[in-house]
Every structure is written in C-alpha cells, then in structure tokens.
GROMACS .gro file of C-alpha atoms in nm:
model
  408
    1MET     CA    1  -1.878   2.989  -7.011
    2LYS     CA    2  -1.521   2.984  -6.886
    3ALA     CA    3  -1.610   3.222  -6.602
    4HIS     CA    4  -1.901   3.002  -6.507
    5ALA     CA    5  -1.674   2.694  -6.506
    6VAL     CA    6  -1.426   2.874  -6.279
    7ARG     CA    7  -1.704   2.968  -6.036
    8VAL     CA    8  -1.830   2.609  -6.032
    9ALA     CA    9  -1.479   2.478  -5.968
   10LEU     CA   10  -1.424   2.728  -5.689
   11PHE     CA   11  -1.754   2.642  -5.532
   12ALA     CA   12  -1.670   2.272  -5.551
   13ALA     CA   13  -1.328   2.328  -5.394
   14VAL     CA   14  -1.473   2.531  -5.111
   15SER     CA   15  -1.750   2.278  -5.059
   16VAL     CA   16  -1.499   1.993  -5.036
   17ALA     CA   17  -1.283   2.193  -4.797
   18THR     CA   18  -1.584   2.286  -4.588
   19LEU     CA   19  -1.706   1.926  -4.583
   20GLY     CA   20  -1.361   1.816  -4.472
   21LEU     CA   21  -1.367   2.080  -4.201
   22ALA     CA   22  -1.704   1.963  -4.077
   23PHE     CA   23  -1.559   1.620  -4.020
   24ALA     CA   24  -1.239   1.759  -3.868
   25GLN     CA   25  -1.384   1.999  -3.611
   26ASP     CA   26  -1.523   1.739  -3.372
   27PRO     CA   27  -1.272   1.454  -3.380
   28ALA     CA   28  -1.343   1.166  -3.150
   29PRO     CA   29  -1.049   1.081  -2.924
   30ALA     CA   30  -0.887   0.744  -2.964
   31THR     CA   31  -1.076   0.502  -2.744
   32PRO     CA   32  -0.852   0.330  -2.487
   33ALA     CA   33  -0.783  -0.033  -2.565
   34PRO     CA   34  -1.013  -0.269  -2.377
   35ALA     CA   35  -0.866  -0.415  -2.061
   36ALA     CA   36  -0.864  -0.787  -2.013
   37ALA     CA   37  -1.107  -0.890  -1.743
   38GLY     CA   38  -0.908  -1.045  -1.460
   39PRO     CA   39  -1.032  -1.303  -1.214
   40GLY     CA   40  -1.137  -1.027  -0.975
   41ALA     CA   41  -1.349  -0.835  -1.229
   42LEU     CA   42  -1.705  -0.765  -1.125
   43SER     CA   43  -2.016  -0.834  -1.321
   44ASP     CA   44  -2.162  -0.508  -1.454
   45GLU     CA   45  -2.484  -0.586  -1.267
   46LEU     CA   46  -2.321  -0.601  -0.924
   47PRO     CA   47  -2.290  -0.274  -0.730
   48VAL     CA   48  -1.979  -0.199  -0.528
   49PRO     CA   49  -2.064  -0.241  -0.158
   50ASP     CA   50  -2.010   0.046   0.079
   51ALA     CA   51  -1.669   0.082   0.237
   52PRO     CA   52  -1.621  -0.087   0.576
   53SER     CA   53  -1.750   0.090   0.884
   54ILE     CA   54  -1.454   0.267   1.043
   55THR     CA   55  -1.398   0.373   1.402
   56GLY     CA   56  -1.238   0.717   1.399
   57THR     CA   57  -1.290   1.089   1.355
   58ALA     CA   58  -1.169   1.093   0.993
   59TRP     CA   59  -1.059   0.829   0.742
   60LEU     CA   60  -1.009   0.755   0.374
   61VAL     CA   61  -0.860   0.517   0.121
   62MET     CA   62  -0.694   0.673  -0.183
   63ASP     CA   63  -0.545   0.548  -0.508
   64HIS     CA   64  -0.177   0.643  -0.521
   65ALA     CA   65  -0.147   0.681  -0.898
   66THR     CA   66  -0.446   0.910  -0.950
   67GLY     CA   67  -0.490   1.071  -0.608
   68GLN     CA   68  -0.857   0.975  -0.625
   69VAL     CA   69  -1.028   0.918  -0.290
   70LEU     CA   70  -1.217   0.591  -0.327
   71ALA     CA   71  -1.404   0.630   0.002
   72GLY     CA   72  -1.376   0.846   0.310
   73GLU     CA   73  -1.542   1.042   0.586
   74ASN     CA   74  -1.452   1.386   0.722
   75VAL     CA   75  -1.156   1.384   0.484
   76ASP     CA   76  -1.107   1.762   0.506
   77GLU     CA   77  -1.174   1.799   0.877
   78ARG     CA   78  -0.883   1.931   1.084
   79VAL     CA   79  -0.720   1.666   1.299
   80GLU     CA   80  -0.406   1.639   1.508
   81PRO     CA   81  -0.161   1.431   1.302
   82ALA     CA   82   0.041   1.306   1.601
   83SER     CA   83   0.352   1.113   1.493
   84ILE     CA   84   0.233   1.087   1.132
   85THR     CA   85   0.393   1.433   1.131
   86LYS     CA   86   0.728   1.255   1.108
   87VAL     CA   87   0.648   1.157   0.749
   88MET     CA   88   0.672   1.526   0.668
   89THR     CA   89   0.997   1.543   0.865
   90SER     CA   90   1.128   1.253   0.653
   91TYR     CA   91   1.012   1.424   0.334
   92VAL     CA   92   1.203   1.741   0.420
   93ILE     CA   93   1.514   1.538   0.506
   94ALA     CA   94   1.495   1.351   0.175
   95ALA     CA   95   1.433   1.668  -0.026
   96GLU     CA   96   1.717   1.858   0.140
   97MET     CA   97   1.948   1.561   0.085
   98ALA     CA   98   1.849   1.543  -0.283
   99ALA     CA   99   1.931   1.914  -0.311
  100GLY     CA  100   2.280   1.849  -0.174
  101LYS     CA  101   2.228   2.055   0.142
  102ILE     CA  102   2.279   1.764   0.382
  103SER     CA  103   2.435   1.419   0.360
  104ALA     CA  104   2.356   1.075   0.496
  105ASP     CA  105   2.703   1.081   0.655
  106ASP     CA  106   2.646   1.406   0.847
  107ASP     CA  107   2.718   1.381   1.219
  108VAL     CA  108   2.398   1.479   1.401
  109MET     CA  109   2.420   1.584   1.765
  110MET     CA  110   2.163   1.459   2.013
  111THR     CA  111   2.136   1.789   2.194
  112VAL     CA  112   2.022   1.838   2.551
  113ASN     CA  113   1.710   2.010   2.416
  114ALA     CA  114   1.623   1.720   2.188
  115TRP     CA  115   1.686   1.469   2.466
  116ARG     CA  116   1.483   1.658   2.728
  117THR     CA  117   1.193   1.735   2.491
  118GLY     CA  118   1.169   1.398   2.319
  119GLY     CA  119   1.389   1.150   2.503
  120ALA     CA  120   1.328   0.866   2.745
  121GLY     CA  121   1.224   1.099   3.025
  122THR     CA  122   0.910   1.203   2.837
  123ASP     CA  123   0.585   1.016   2.782
  124GLY     CA  124   0.641   0.994   2.407
  125SER     CA  125   0.832   0.751   2.190
  126TYR     CA  126   1.208   0.791   2.176
  127SER     CA  127   1.501   0.646   1.982
  128GLY     CA  128   1.766   0.607   2.252
  129PHE     CA  129   2.060   0.799   2.103
  130GLU     CA  130   2.289   0.926   2.380
  131VAL     CA  131   2.270   1.292   2.479
  132ASN     CA  132   2.562   1.515   2.375
  133LYS     CA  133   2.686   1.250   2.133
  134THR     CA  134   2.657   1.232   1.756
  135ALA     CA  135   2.522   0.971   1.519
  136LYS     CA  136   2.518   0.957   1.142
  137LEU     CA  137   2.218   1.130   0.990
  138ILE     CA  138   2.102   0.811   0.820
  139GLU     CA  139   2.102   0.627   1.154
  140MET     CA  140   1.916   0.909   1.324
  141GLU     CA  141   1.656   0.917   1.044
  142LYS     CA  142   1.594   0.542   1.077
  143GLY     CA  143   1.561   0.581   1.453
  144MET     CA  144   1.300   0.849   1.395
  145THR     CA  145   1.116   0.652   1.127
  146VAL     CA  146   1.114   0.298   1.271
  147GLN     CA  147   1.103   0.378   1.642
  148SER     CA  148   0.906   0.703   1.598
  149GLY     CA  149   1.173   0.873   1.806
  150ASN     CA  150   1.075   1.225   1.908
  151ASP     CA  151   1.429   1.291   2.025
  152ALA     CA  152   1.569   1.196   1.685
  153ALA     CA  153   1.315   1.413   1.504
  154ILE     CA  154   1.411   1.718   1.709
  155ALA     CA  155   1.786   1.654   1.672
  156LEU     CA  156   1.748   1.621   1.295
  157ALA     CA  157   1.540   1.938   1.277
  158GLU     CA  158   1.804   2.130   1.470
  159HIS     CA  159   2.081   1.993   1.249
  160ILE     CA  160   1.905   2.087   0.925
  161ALA     CA  161   1.752   2.425   1.013
  162GLY     CA  162   1.919   2.538   1.335
  163SER     CA  163   1.605   2.505   1.543
  164GLU     CA  164   1.284   2.305   1.542
  165GLU     CA  165   1.086   2.623   1.483
  166ALA     CA  166   1.286   2.706   1.170
  167PHE     CA  167   1.251   2.346   1.053
  168ALA     CA  168   0.871   2.372   1.089
  169SER     CA  169   0.882   2.660   0.842
  170LEU     CA  170   1.055   2.429   0.596
  171MET     CA  171   0.790   2.164   0.659
  172ASN     CA  172   0.513   2.410   0.578
  173ALA     CA  173   0.690   2.526   0.261
  174TYR     CA  174   0.719   2.170   0.133
  175ALA     CA  175   0.360   2.097   0.238
  176ALA     CA  176   0.243   2.391   0.026
  177ARG     CA  177   0.431   2.249  -0.274
  178LEU     CA  178   0.250   1.919  -0.228
  179GLY     CA  179  -0.090   2.089  -0.225
  180MET     CA  180  -0.156   2.025   0.144
  181LYS     CA  181  -0.391   2.322   0.172
  182ASP     CA  182  -0.535   2.247   0.516
  183THR     CA  183  -0.215   2.169   0.703
  184ASN     CA  184   0.011   2.362   0.939
  185PHE     CA  185   0.310   2.221   1.124
  186GLN     CA  186   0.461   2.369   1.440
  187ASN     CA  187   0.709   2.095   1.521
  188ALA     CA  188   0.892   1.797   1.374
  189THR     CA  189   0.749   1.536   1.612
  190GLY     CA  190   0.372   1.564   1.612
  191LEU     CA  191   0.351   1.645   1.980
  192SER     CA  192   0.034   1.841   2.050
  193ALA     CA  193   0.051   2.215   1.974
  194PRO     CA  194  -0.227   2.476   1.929
  195GLU     CA  195  -0.175   2.532   1.556
  196HIS     CA  196  -0.039   2.192   1.457
  197TYR     CA  197  -0.300   2.027   1.237
  198SER     CA  198  -0.371   1.850   0.911
  199THR     CA  199  -0.649   1.650   0.741
  200ALA     CA  200  -0.689   1.292   0.628
  201ARG     CA  201  -0.676   1.406   0.264
  202ASP     CA  202  -0.359   1.609   0.312
  203LEU     CA  203  -0.188   1.327   0.500
  204ALA     CA  204  -0.275   1.083   0.222
  205LYS     CA  205  -0.120   1.325  -0.029
  206LEU     CA  206   0.193   1.334   0.185
  207GLY     CA  207   0.222   0.956   0.214
  208SER     CA  208   0.172   0.917  -0.159
  209ALA     CA  209   0.432   1.186  -0.233
  210MET     CA  210   0.684   1.016  -0.004
  211ALA     CA  211   0.647   0.687  -0.192
  212ARG     CA  212   0.663   0.862  -0.530
  213ASP     CA  213   0.938   1.117  -0.478
  214PHE     CA  214   1.176   0.945  -0.236
  215PRO     CA  215   1.131   0.566  -0.250
  216GLU     CA  216   1.463   0.500  -0.073
  217HIS     CA  217   1.361   0.702   0.231
  218TYR     CA  218   1.006   0.568   0.210
  219ALA     CA  219   1.148   0.215   0.236
  220TYR     CA  220   1.271   0.285   0.590
  221ASN     CA  221   0.906   0.263   0.698
  222ALA     CA  222   0.906  -0.109   0.616
  223ILE     CA  223   1.192  -0.187   0.858
  224LYS     CA  224   1.034  -0.399   1.131
  225GLU     CA  225   1.278  -0.324   1.410
  226TYR     CA  226   1.579  -0.104   1.476
  227THR     CA  227   1.854  -0.110   1.737
  228VAL     CA  228   2.023   0.191   1.895
  229GLY     CA  229   2.291   0.093   2.147
  230PRO     CA  230   2.140  -0.169   2.377
  231ILE     CA  231   1.781  -0.081   2.283
  232THR     CA  232   1.591  -0.267   2.010
  233GLN     CA  233   1.242  -0.141   1.928
  234ARG     CA  234   0.978  -0.276   1.692
  235ASN     CA  235   0.796  -0.077   1.430
  236ARG     CA  236   0.452   0.009   1.569
  237ASN     CA  237   0.280  -0.059   1.236
  238VAL     CA  238   0.157  -0.414   1.299
  239LEU     CA  239   0.028  -0.444   0.940
  240LEU     CA  240   0.390  -0.502   0.834
  241TRP     CA  241   0.360  -0.846   0.997
  242ARG     CA  242   0.002  -0.919   0.888
  243ASP     CA  243   0.008  -0.826   0.519
  244GLN     CA  244   0.310  -0.872   0.292
  245SER     CA  245   0.178  -0.609   0.051
  246VAL     CA  246   0.196  -0.340   0.322
  247ASP     CA  247   0.524  -0.147   0.314
  248GLY     CA  248   0.444   0.158   0.525
  249ILE     CA  249   0.393   0.404   0.647
  250LYS     CA  250   0.339   0.556   0.995
  251THR     CA  251   0.150   0.528   1.321
  252GLY     CA  252   0.063   0.807   1.561
  253HIS     CA  253  -0.089   0.851   1.905
  254HIS     CA  254  -0.135   1.098   2.183
  255SER     CA  255  -0.432   1.191   2.402
  256GLY     CA  256  -0.554   1.468   2.173
  257ALA     CA  257  -0.518   1.274   1.849
  258GLY     CA  258  -0.626   0.927   1.954
  259TYR     CA  259  -0.478   0.631   1.767
  260CYS     CA  260  -0.384   0.703   1.405
  261LEU     CA  261  -0.238   0.507   1.117
  262MET     CA  262  -0.139   0.597   0.764
  263ALA     CA  263  -0.088   0.270   0.578
  264SER     CA  264   0.015   0.192   0.223
  265ALA     CA  265   0.022  -0.130   0.026
  266LYS     CA  266   0.109  -0.236  -0.328
  267ARG     CA  267  -0.052  -0.533  -0.500
  268GLY     CA  268   0.056  -0.586  -0.858
  269ASP     CA  269   0.086  -0.244  -1.021
  270GLN     CA  270  -0.166  -0.080  -0.792
  271ARG     CA  271  -0.080   0.110  -0.473
  272LEU     CA  272  -0.336   0.234  -0.222
  273VAL     CA  273  -0.294   0.467   0.075
  274SER     CA  274  -0.527   0.457   0.375
  275VAL     CA  275  -0.553   0.703   0.662
  276VAL     CA  276  -0.738   0.638   0.989
  277MET     CA  277  -0.741   0.921   1.245
  278GLY     CA  278  -0.878   0.931   1.597
  279SER     CA  279  -0.928   0.559   1.643
  280THR     CA  280  -0.985   0.404   1.984
  281SER     CA  281  -0.691   0.164   2.011
  282GLU     CA  282  -0.385   0.024   1.837
  283ALA     CA  283  -0.577  -0.287   1.744
  284GLN     CA  284  -0.874  -0.094   1.604
  285ARG     CA  285  -0.665   0.137   1.384
  286ALA     CA  286  -0.486  -0.165   1.236
  287THR     CA  287  -0.806  -0.362   1.179
  288ASP     CA  288  -0.978  -0.068   1.011
  289SER     CA  289  -0.676   0.015   0.794
  290GLN     CA  290  -0.651  -0.346   0.676
  291ALA     CA  291  -1.023  -0.350   0.594
  292LEU     CA  292  -0.996  -0.031   0.388
  293LEU     CA  293  -0.701  -0.159   0.189
  294ASN     CA  294  -0.868  -0.495   0.120
  295TRP     CA  295  -1.189  -0.323   0.010
  296GLY     CA  296  -1.005  -0.083  -0.220
  297PHE     CA  297  -0.800  -0.353  -0.391
  298ARG     CA  298  -1.101  -0.583  -0.426
  299PHE     CA  299  -1.340  -0.339  -0.587
  300TYR     CA  300  -1.126  -0.078  -0.766
  301GLU     CA  301  -0.859  -0.084  -1.032
  302THR     CA  302  -0.636   0.176  -1.197
  303HIS     CA  303  -0.586   0.209  -1.572
  304GLN     CA  304  -0.368   0.427  -1.791
  305LEU     CA  305  -0.604   0.555  -2.058
  306TYR     CA  306  -0.351   0.746  -2.265
  307ALA     CA  307   0.028   0.754  -2.245
  308ALA     CA  308   0.220   1.080  -2.246
  309GLU     CA  309   0.245   1.219  -2.602
  310GLU     CA  310   0.029   0.939  -2.741
  311VAL     CA  311  -0.185   1.063  -3.031
  312VAL     CA  312  -0.537   1.099  -2.895
  313ALA     CA  313  -0.684   1.268  -3.206
  314THR     CA  314  -0.592   1.475  -3.509
  315GLN     CA  315  -0.735   1.816  -3.590
  316LYS     CA  316  -0.740   2.035  -3.901
  317VAL     CA  317  -0.518   2.344  -3.885
  318TRP     CA  318  -0.578   2.660  -4.086
  319LYS     CA  319  -0.304   2.884  -4.228
  320GLY     CA  320  -0.029   2.640  -4.130
  321GLN     CA  321   0.257   2.472  -4.312
  322ALA     CA  322   0.084   2.145  -4.217
  323ASN     CA  323  -0.287   2.090  -4.269
  324GLU     CA  324  -0.347   1.893  -3.950
  325ILE     CA  325  -0.198   1.847  -3.608
  326SER     CA  326  -0.176   1.556  -3.366
  327LEU     CA  327  -0.323   1.613  -3.021
  328GLY     CA  328  -0.241   1.423  -2.703
  329VAL     CA  329  -0.173   1.455  -2.333
  330ALA     CA  330   0.150   1.583  -2.179
  331GLU     CA  331   0.129   1.344  -1.883
  332PRO     CA  332  -0.020   0.993  -1.865
  333LEU     CA  333  -0.396   1.007  -1.813
  334LEU     CA  334  -0.493   0.761  -1.540
  335VAL     CA  335  -0.827   0.669  -1.391
  336SER     CA  336  -0.934   0.476  -1.081
  337MET     CA  337  -1.262   0.296  -1.134
  338GLN     CA  338  -1.482   0.012  -1.024
  339ARG     CA  339  -1.367  -0.325  -1.151
  340GLY     CA  340  -1.557  -0.452  -1.453
  341LYS     CA  341  -1.651  -0.103  -1.579
  342TYR     CA  342  -1.362  -0.035  -1.816
  343SER     CA  343  -1.561  -0.111  -2.130
  344LYS     CA  344  -1.818   0.153  -2.034
  345LEU     CA  345  -1.574   0.446  -2.038
  346GLN     CA  346  -1.680   0.720  -2.280
  347PRO     CA  347  -1.402   0.957  -2.395
  348SER     CA  348  -1.483   1.292  -2.555
  349MET     CA  349  -1.297   1.603  -2.663
  350ASP     CA  350  -1.352   1.971  -2.610
  351VAL     CA  351  -1.152   2.165  -2.872
  352PRO     CA  352  -1.200   2.497  -3.055
  353ARG     CA  353  -1.386   2.462  -3.382
  354THR     CA  354  -1.103   2.647  -3.554
  355LEU     CA  355  -0.731   2.601  -3.496
  356VAL     CA  356  -0.513   2.861  -3.664
  357ALA     CA  357  -0.135   2.841  -3.701
  358PRO     CA  358   0.115   2.910  -3.565
  359LEU     CA  359   0.088   2.646  -3.291
  360GLU     CA  360   0.371   2.556  -3.056
  361LYS     CA  361   0.454   2.205  -2.943
  362GLY     CA  362   0.299   2.150  -2.601
  363GLN     CA  363   0.046   2.430  -2.646
  364ALA     CA  364  -0.287   2.353  -2.479
  365VAL     CA  365  -0.570   2.351  -2.733
  366GLY     CA  366  -0.855   2.184  -2.545
  367LYS     CA  367  -0.940   1.901  -2.307
  368VAL     CA  368  -1.007   1.530  -2.320
  369ARG     CA  369  -1.273   1.408  -2.080
  370VAL     CA  370  -1.364   1.054  -1.978
  371MET     CA  371  -1.712   0.978  -1.848
  372LEU     CA  372  -1.849   0.671  -1.673
  373ASP     CA  373  -2.221   0.629  -1.611
  374GLY     CA  374  -2.272   0.998  -1.678
  375LYS     CA  375  -2.004   1.111  -1.431
  376LEU     CA  376  -1.667   1.268  -1.508
  377VAL     CA  377  -1.391   1.032  -1.393
  378ALA     CA  378  -1.086   1.188  -1.558
  379GLU     CA  379  -0.984   1.486  -1.767
  380ALA     CA  380  -0.662   1.639  -1.891
  381PRO     CA  381  -0.550   1.921  -2.122
  382LEU     CA  382  -0.508   1.831  -2.488
  383VAL     CA  383  -0.180   1.964  -2.619
  384ALA     CA  384  -0.020   1.995  -2.961
  385LEU     CA  385   0.226   1.710  -3.007
  386GLU     CA  386   0.423   1.900  -3.272
  387ALA     CA  387   0.467   2.259  -3.381
  388VAL     CA  388   0.283   2.391  -3.686
  389PRO     CA  389   0.451   2.708  -3.819
  390GLU     CA  390   0.254   2.968  -4.008
  391ALA     CA  391   0.216   2.906  -4.382
  392GLY     CA  392   0.320   3.138  -4.661
  393PHE     CA  393   0.119   3.438  -4.776
  394PHE     CA  394  -0.084   3.273  -5.052
  395LYS     CA  395  -0.189   2.971  -4.845
  396ARG     CA  396  -0.291   3.197  -4.560
  397LEU     CA  397  -0.495   3.408  -4.804
  398TRP     CA  398  -0.661   3.098  -4.952
  399HIS     CA  399  -0.746   2.965  -4.607
  400GLU     CA  400  -0.884   3.303  -4.510
  401LEU     CA  401  -1.123   3.276  -4.805
  402LEU     CA  402  -1.223   2.922  -4.711
  403MET     CA  403  -1.279   3.020  -4.348
  404TRP     CA  404  -1.495   3.314  -4.460
  405TRP     CA  405  -1.697   3.092  -4.690
  406GLN     CA  406  -1.744   2.832  -4.417
  407SER     CA  407  -1.873   3.096  -4.176
  408LEU     CA  408  -2.154   3.206  -4.412
   0.00000   0.00000   0.00000
C-alpha cells in the first residue's frame, strides 16, 4: 500500500510539473501598451494612398529610427551620387575626429591640386578658400557642407589621408561598416568617375547614420549661408527655407547624375529621410522631396514596442538554480506602421520547447515577431535577461526524470 501511495504521489508530481511545462513552453510575449490615437490617426477602414508621383530615376522615403523604406522606386539601382557624396566625406571627417586622429583646429592647406580640381576655375561648386593658404578644419568642413565646395572636399581629403585616392579608400571602409552594400566611392567630391556610384537605399542609410552618429557635424547641413573671405553663398537645399522641420541634408547635380536631393526632417519624435535622384531641375527635386516627407509624416508613425531589457516573457528553465528566466530584447524594438493600425499588432514568440541551464545573460534563445495584417513588420532576437547557473546534482537528476517522463 505504501509503495502504491509513493507511485501515485510521484505520478501526481510529474503530472503537475508536466502540466506546468505545457503552459510554460509557449509563453505569449507581453503585448505592447496601446498607443493613444492622435489627431492624425487614420480610420482602420481607410487605406493609405500611394506615395506621390516622383520625377527621377530612383527615389525613396525612409523612417530614420527603423530604417524601414516606406515607399520607393528603383531603390537599389546604381546611380551617380553627385555632391551627396560629400555626406560620406563629412562622415569620415567626423569619425576620424571622434577617434582623435584629427582636430577641428587643424590647419588645412588649400593646395594647388585642390584649387585646380575643385576651385572657381571649374564648372562645379567651390568654397572660395585661397590657394596655398590654410584655414581651420572646422571652417573648411563648413565650406564643403554649406557651399558644397569641391575644393574644400579635396583639401580635407588630402589633409586627412594624404591624397584623395587614399581618402576614398577610407570612405569605402566606413561605407562597408554602415551596410552600404551597393556603393563605391572614387573621390571626395562626387564629380563623375567610372566606378563612383551608390543607390537611393544606401544614401538614405548614410544620411540617417550621419544624423544618428554625429549630430554636431550633421547640424552644419542646416546652416543657410556661409561666408569665406568676400564670398557669401547660400545653402542649395531650398527646403531649409520652406519647411522648419527640415534640417538637412545635401543637394547634388552634374550632367550624369541630374538633380539630386537627400532631405531629412523631424516632426515630434519622428524623423524621416527622403532621397530623390536624377530629377529634372532644382525646383522639381525640392517639390518631390517635400511631397515625400509630407506623405510619410501624414500616413506613418513609429512606435517603440519593447524597450531594451524589458521583460517580454518568462520561460521555464530545466536543471537550473532558478526555475524560470526572463526574456527580452537587447535593443529597443521599433516599428514603422500606418497610422491607426497600432491596436492590430500581433506579437508572437519563437522559442525552444526546452531551455536547459546553464544560460548566460544576453544569450539568444529565440525570436519575438510582430505581425500586422498577416505580414511581418518587426522581429528581434529574444535574449536571456539574467544568467541561470546550473543546479546541483540532485535537482538536475530530478529534472532529467521529469523531462524523460514529459517526452513519453
């Protein structure tokens, strides 16, 4: 009778443990808190209209926080970036300065080569720094950024890397770090060259990275005019005068590239980046860029679904000193979506049915996915938010028995 009672008790214990496991193996992630519907929220019944019709060879509008392309055409087609190239030149300058390799107070020589290749005697834009004289690096950078000075870009490249060719190698190395997979730079100016190309998607990544990584240098793009000696030149980005939310970023033009504009604007907490390549005129590139930004802000919004290290779900752990573990995301999980659709988000988890200690903090153990209308809109690795060391011998043995029983 006693043996029978022991068997019944053991069976009951295993059944309870197994039942608990059944509930623990497929935990639902914490549902993001509902967002308050603002005055611009759309009715669920209203579809988002198509993006504006754009004149150009390639174009897009992208959400800065998520990197999601909201609309675009020929976004991965090779194009000549023209003077938008100088955003990459600025990025390299900012990165090298942050690394302590150069200083804003460096004296930069306007060499004969820089003056002849990119100065007033050429057909391109120039800054006006005097040949064979120096200027502070910060002044030269602003002359390049605001006035789109080819001469300043070349002089800065020579100062930083010894030659423009060597500087282009740096540009390509930084571009690779930023995930610009379809880009190759041959110069610091954007003047036409056989293997100097990029794409609308890559250029949007670059503009977004400039705003994110080096906001001080990015801010130079919002300067409306800049004076070098007796010459005062206006920023060619006319959206700076038309739209107070626009704070960058760069125009470009030559015969092979057409008229180009990478623009960026911030309204509230949301930033968008637009890229228009191969447009037909200065006026058209500005009109199209403004239309894309207005459309993106009107019909899309960005939400943080889960904060970094926020508990998304808990999961049972076998053979560990703790019996469960908290799971979350290492980085904030953001999503760009149509306005008025937040309440329809459907989060789900993909985790192993069995988690066995030891588990390290930060260890990836699955994924959290967020669906909207049957489409994946965001996903991120699920990581352990704390470590779970291995349990002692007897607990491990007991859990081994329970795991065996559960597998029958």
